[in-house]
Coordinates of C-alpha atoms in Angstrom, one line a residue:
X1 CA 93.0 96.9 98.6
X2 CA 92.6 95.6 95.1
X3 CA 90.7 92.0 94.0
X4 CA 94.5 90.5 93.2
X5 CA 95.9 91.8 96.4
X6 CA 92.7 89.9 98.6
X7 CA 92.7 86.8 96.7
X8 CA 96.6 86.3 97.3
X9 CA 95.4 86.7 101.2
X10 CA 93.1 84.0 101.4
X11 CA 95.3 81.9 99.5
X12 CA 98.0 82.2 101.7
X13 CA 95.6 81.8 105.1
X14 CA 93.8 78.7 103.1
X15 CA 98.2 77.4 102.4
X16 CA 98.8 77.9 106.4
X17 CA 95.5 75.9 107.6
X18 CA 96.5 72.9 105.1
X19 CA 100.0 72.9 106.6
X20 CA 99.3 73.1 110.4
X21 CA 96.4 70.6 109.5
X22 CA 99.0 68.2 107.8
X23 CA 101.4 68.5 110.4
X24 CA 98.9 67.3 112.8
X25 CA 98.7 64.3 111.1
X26 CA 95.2 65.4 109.8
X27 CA 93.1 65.3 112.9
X28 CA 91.4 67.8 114.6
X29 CA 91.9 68.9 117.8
X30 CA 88.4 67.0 118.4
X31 CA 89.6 63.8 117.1
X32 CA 92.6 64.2 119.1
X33 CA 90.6 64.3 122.3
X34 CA 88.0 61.7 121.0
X35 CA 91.4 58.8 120.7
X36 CA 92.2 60.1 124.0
X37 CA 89.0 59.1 126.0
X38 CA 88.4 56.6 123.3
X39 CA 92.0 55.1 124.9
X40 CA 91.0 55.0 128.4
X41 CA 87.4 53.5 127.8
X42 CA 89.3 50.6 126.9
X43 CA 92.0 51.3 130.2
X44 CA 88.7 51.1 131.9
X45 CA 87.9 47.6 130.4
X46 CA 91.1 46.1 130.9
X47 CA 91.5 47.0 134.7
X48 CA 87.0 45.9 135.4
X49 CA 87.4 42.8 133.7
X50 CA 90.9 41.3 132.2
X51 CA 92.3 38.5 134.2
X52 CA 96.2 40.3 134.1
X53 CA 94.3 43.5 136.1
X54 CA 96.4 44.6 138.8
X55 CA 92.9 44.5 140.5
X56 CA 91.8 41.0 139.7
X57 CA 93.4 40.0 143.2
X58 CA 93.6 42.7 145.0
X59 CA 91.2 43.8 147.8
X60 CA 91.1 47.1 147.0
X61 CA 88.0 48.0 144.9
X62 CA 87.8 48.9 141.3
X63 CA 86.6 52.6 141.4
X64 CA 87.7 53.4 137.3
X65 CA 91.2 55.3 137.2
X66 CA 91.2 59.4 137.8
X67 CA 92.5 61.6 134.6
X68 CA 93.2 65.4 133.9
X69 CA 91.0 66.6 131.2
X70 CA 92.9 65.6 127.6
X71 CA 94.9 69.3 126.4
X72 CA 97.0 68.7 123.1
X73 CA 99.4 71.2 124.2
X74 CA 101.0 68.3 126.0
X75 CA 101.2 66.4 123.0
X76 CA 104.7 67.6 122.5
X77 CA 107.4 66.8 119.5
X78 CA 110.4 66.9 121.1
X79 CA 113.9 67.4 119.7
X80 CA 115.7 63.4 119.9
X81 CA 119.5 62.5 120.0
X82 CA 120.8 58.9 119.4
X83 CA 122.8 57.8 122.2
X84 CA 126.0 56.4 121.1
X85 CA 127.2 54.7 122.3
X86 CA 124.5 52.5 124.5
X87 CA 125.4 52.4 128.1
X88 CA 123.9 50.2 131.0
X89 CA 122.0 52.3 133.2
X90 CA 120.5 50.1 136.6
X91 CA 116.8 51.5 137.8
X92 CA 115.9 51.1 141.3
X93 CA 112.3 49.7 142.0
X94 CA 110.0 49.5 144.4
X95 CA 111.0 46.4 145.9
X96 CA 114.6 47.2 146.0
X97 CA 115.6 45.0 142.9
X98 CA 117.2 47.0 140.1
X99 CA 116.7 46.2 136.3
X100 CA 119.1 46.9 133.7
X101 CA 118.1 48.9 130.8
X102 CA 120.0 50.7 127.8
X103 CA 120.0 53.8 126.7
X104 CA 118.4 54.8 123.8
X105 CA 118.6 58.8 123.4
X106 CA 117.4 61.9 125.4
X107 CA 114.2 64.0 123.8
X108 CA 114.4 68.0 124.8
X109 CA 111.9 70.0 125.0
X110 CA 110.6 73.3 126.5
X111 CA 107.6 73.8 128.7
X112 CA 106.6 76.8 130.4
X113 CA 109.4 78.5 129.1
X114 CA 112.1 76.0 131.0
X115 CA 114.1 73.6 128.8
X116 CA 113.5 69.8 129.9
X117 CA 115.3 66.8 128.7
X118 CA 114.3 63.0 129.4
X119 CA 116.6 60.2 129.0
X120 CA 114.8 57.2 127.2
X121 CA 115.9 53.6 127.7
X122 CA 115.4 50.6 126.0
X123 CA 114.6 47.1 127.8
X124 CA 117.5 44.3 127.6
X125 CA 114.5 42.0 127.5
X126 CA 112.0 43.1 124.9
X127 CA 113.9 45.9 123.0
X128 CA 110.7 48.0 123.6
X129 CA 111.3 52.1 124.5
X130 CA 110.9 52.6 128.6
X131 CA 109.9 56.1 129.8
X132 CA 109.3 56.9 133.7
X133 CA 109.1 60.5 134.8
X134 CA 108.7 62.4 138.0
X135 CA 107.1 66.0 137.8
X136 CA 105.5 69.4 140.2
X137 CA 102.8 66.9 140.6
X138 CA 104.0 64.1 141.9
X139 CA 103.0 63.2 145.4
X140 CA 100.6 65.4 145.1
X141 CA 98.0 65.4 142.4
X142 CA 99.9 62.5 140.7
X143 CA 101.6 59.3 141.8
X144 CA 104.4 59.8 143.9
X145 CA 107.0 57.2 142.6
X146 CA 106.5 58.4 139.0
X147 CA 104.3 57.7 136.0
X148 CA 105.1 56.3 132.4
X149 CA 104.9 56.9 129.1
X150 CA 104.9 54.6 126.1
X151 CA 106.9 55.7 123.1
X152 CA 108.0 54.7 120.0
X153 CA 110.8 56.0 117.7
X154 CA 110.7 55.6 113.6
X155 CA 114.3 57.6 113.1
X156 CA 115.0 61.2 112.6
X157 CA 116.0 63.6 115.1
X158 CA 112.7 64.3 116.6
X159 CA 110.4 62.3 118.8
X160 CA 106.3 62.4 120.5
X161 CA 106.2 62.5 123.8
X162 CA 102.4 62.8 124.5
X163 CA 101.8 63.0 128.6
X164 CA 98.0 62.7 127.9
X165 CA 98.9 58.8 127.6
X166 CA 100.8 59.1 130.8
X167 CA 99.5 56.1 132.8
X168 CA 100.4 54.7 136.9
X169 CA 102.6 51.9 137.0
X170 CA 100.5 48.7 138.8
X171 CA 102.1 49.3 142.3
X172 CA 100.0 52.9 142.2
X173 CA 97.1 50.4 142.9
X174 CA 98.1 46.9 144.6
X175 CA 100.7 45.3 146.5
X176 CA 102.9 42.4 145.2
X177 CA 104.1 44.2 141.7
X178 CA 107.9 45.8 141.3
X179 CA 108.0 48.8 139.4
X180 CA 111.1 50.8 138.4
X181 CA 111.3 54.5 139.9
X182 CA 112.2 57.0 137.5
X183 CA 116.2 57.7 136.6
X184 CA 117.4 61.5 138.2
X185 CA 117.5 62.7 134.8
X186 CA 114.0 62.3 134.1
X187 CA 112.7 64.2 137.4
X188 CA 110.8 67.3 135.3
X189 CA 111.0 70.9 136.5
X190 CA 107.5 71.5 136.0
X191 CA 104.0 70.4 136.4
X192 CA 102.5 67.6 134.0
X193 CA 99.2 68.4 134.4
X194 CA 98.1 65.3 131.8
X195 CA 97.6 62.0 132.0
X196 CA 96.7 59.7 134.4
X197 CA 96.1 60.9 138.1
X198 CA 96.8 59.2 141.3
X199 CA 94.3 56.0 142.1
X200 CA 93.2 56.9 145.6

């Protein structure tokens, strides 16, 4: 293999690095993890010490919250379609009161080779993004009423779903809170093994 031939080889490996590494947003997969437990040092924080802890009354004692070990490959970018029009959609909670949310679009994705799909609302109250979600682990390595995510869409037709952020809803740890259950559609046909694990 000739000098030209070589140097055209590394060229193109050194291109592919730059690419993958700019389409990671230019972190590592080190830094990645580092924001990760950098994140819940601070979940840790808020439920010892902050006044709005679902703890602060509660007599169940403060233990710190259980995780799965942070993995980017649950960092996923999934495929996002507008929905159009916004319909009502009524969530059942806890406490038998339903909340009205709209619908904001549906983000699909494959995992472990089976296509998923999650329906993403949008509070009538605060216009913020609501994701709940139901998995293989729930009720048994993972809260049994669901788990939520917190996302945020800029546009386009794609959107980050990252399920190392996945975090309990406060009735996972105290009495006296109403959390909405998870829609049908977003009841996952496979394990979630990320994110926040169940509290006792």
């Amino acid at each position: 293999m000739n000098q030209r031939k070589i140097l055209s080889i590394v060229v193109g490996v050194v291109i592919a690095i730059i690419m993958v590494y700019s389409f990671s947003g230019g972190q590592t997969t080190e830094e990645y993890i580092e924001e990760i437990l950098e994140e819940r040092e601070e979940a840790d924080i808020f439920m010892k010490n902050n006044s709005d802890s679902p703890f602060k009354d509660s007599e169940v004692k403060y233990e710190g919250l259980k995780y799965y070990e942070p993995n980017i490959k649950y960092k996923i970018t999934a495929r996002f379609t507008k929905a159009e029009p916004a319909k009502i959609v009524k969530l059942g909670t806890n406490d038998g009161v339903e909340r009205e949310y709209l619908t904001y679009g549906k983000a699909e994705f494959s995992f472990a080779d089976k296509p998923q799909t999650l329906l993403i609302l949008e509070s009538v109250e605060d216009e913020k993004l609501f994701l709940a979600f139901g998995d293989e682990t729930s009720a048994i390595e993972t809260y049994g009423a669901g788990r939520y995510l917190d996302v945020t869409h800029s546009g386009g037709n794609t959107i980050v779903l990252d399920f190392n952020l996945a975090y309990n809803p406060y009735c996972a740890y105290a009495d006296g809170f109403s959390c909405p259950l998870p829609p049908r559609e977003n009841l996952l046909s496979v394990a979630i093994e990320a994110g926040e694990k169940t509290y006792q």
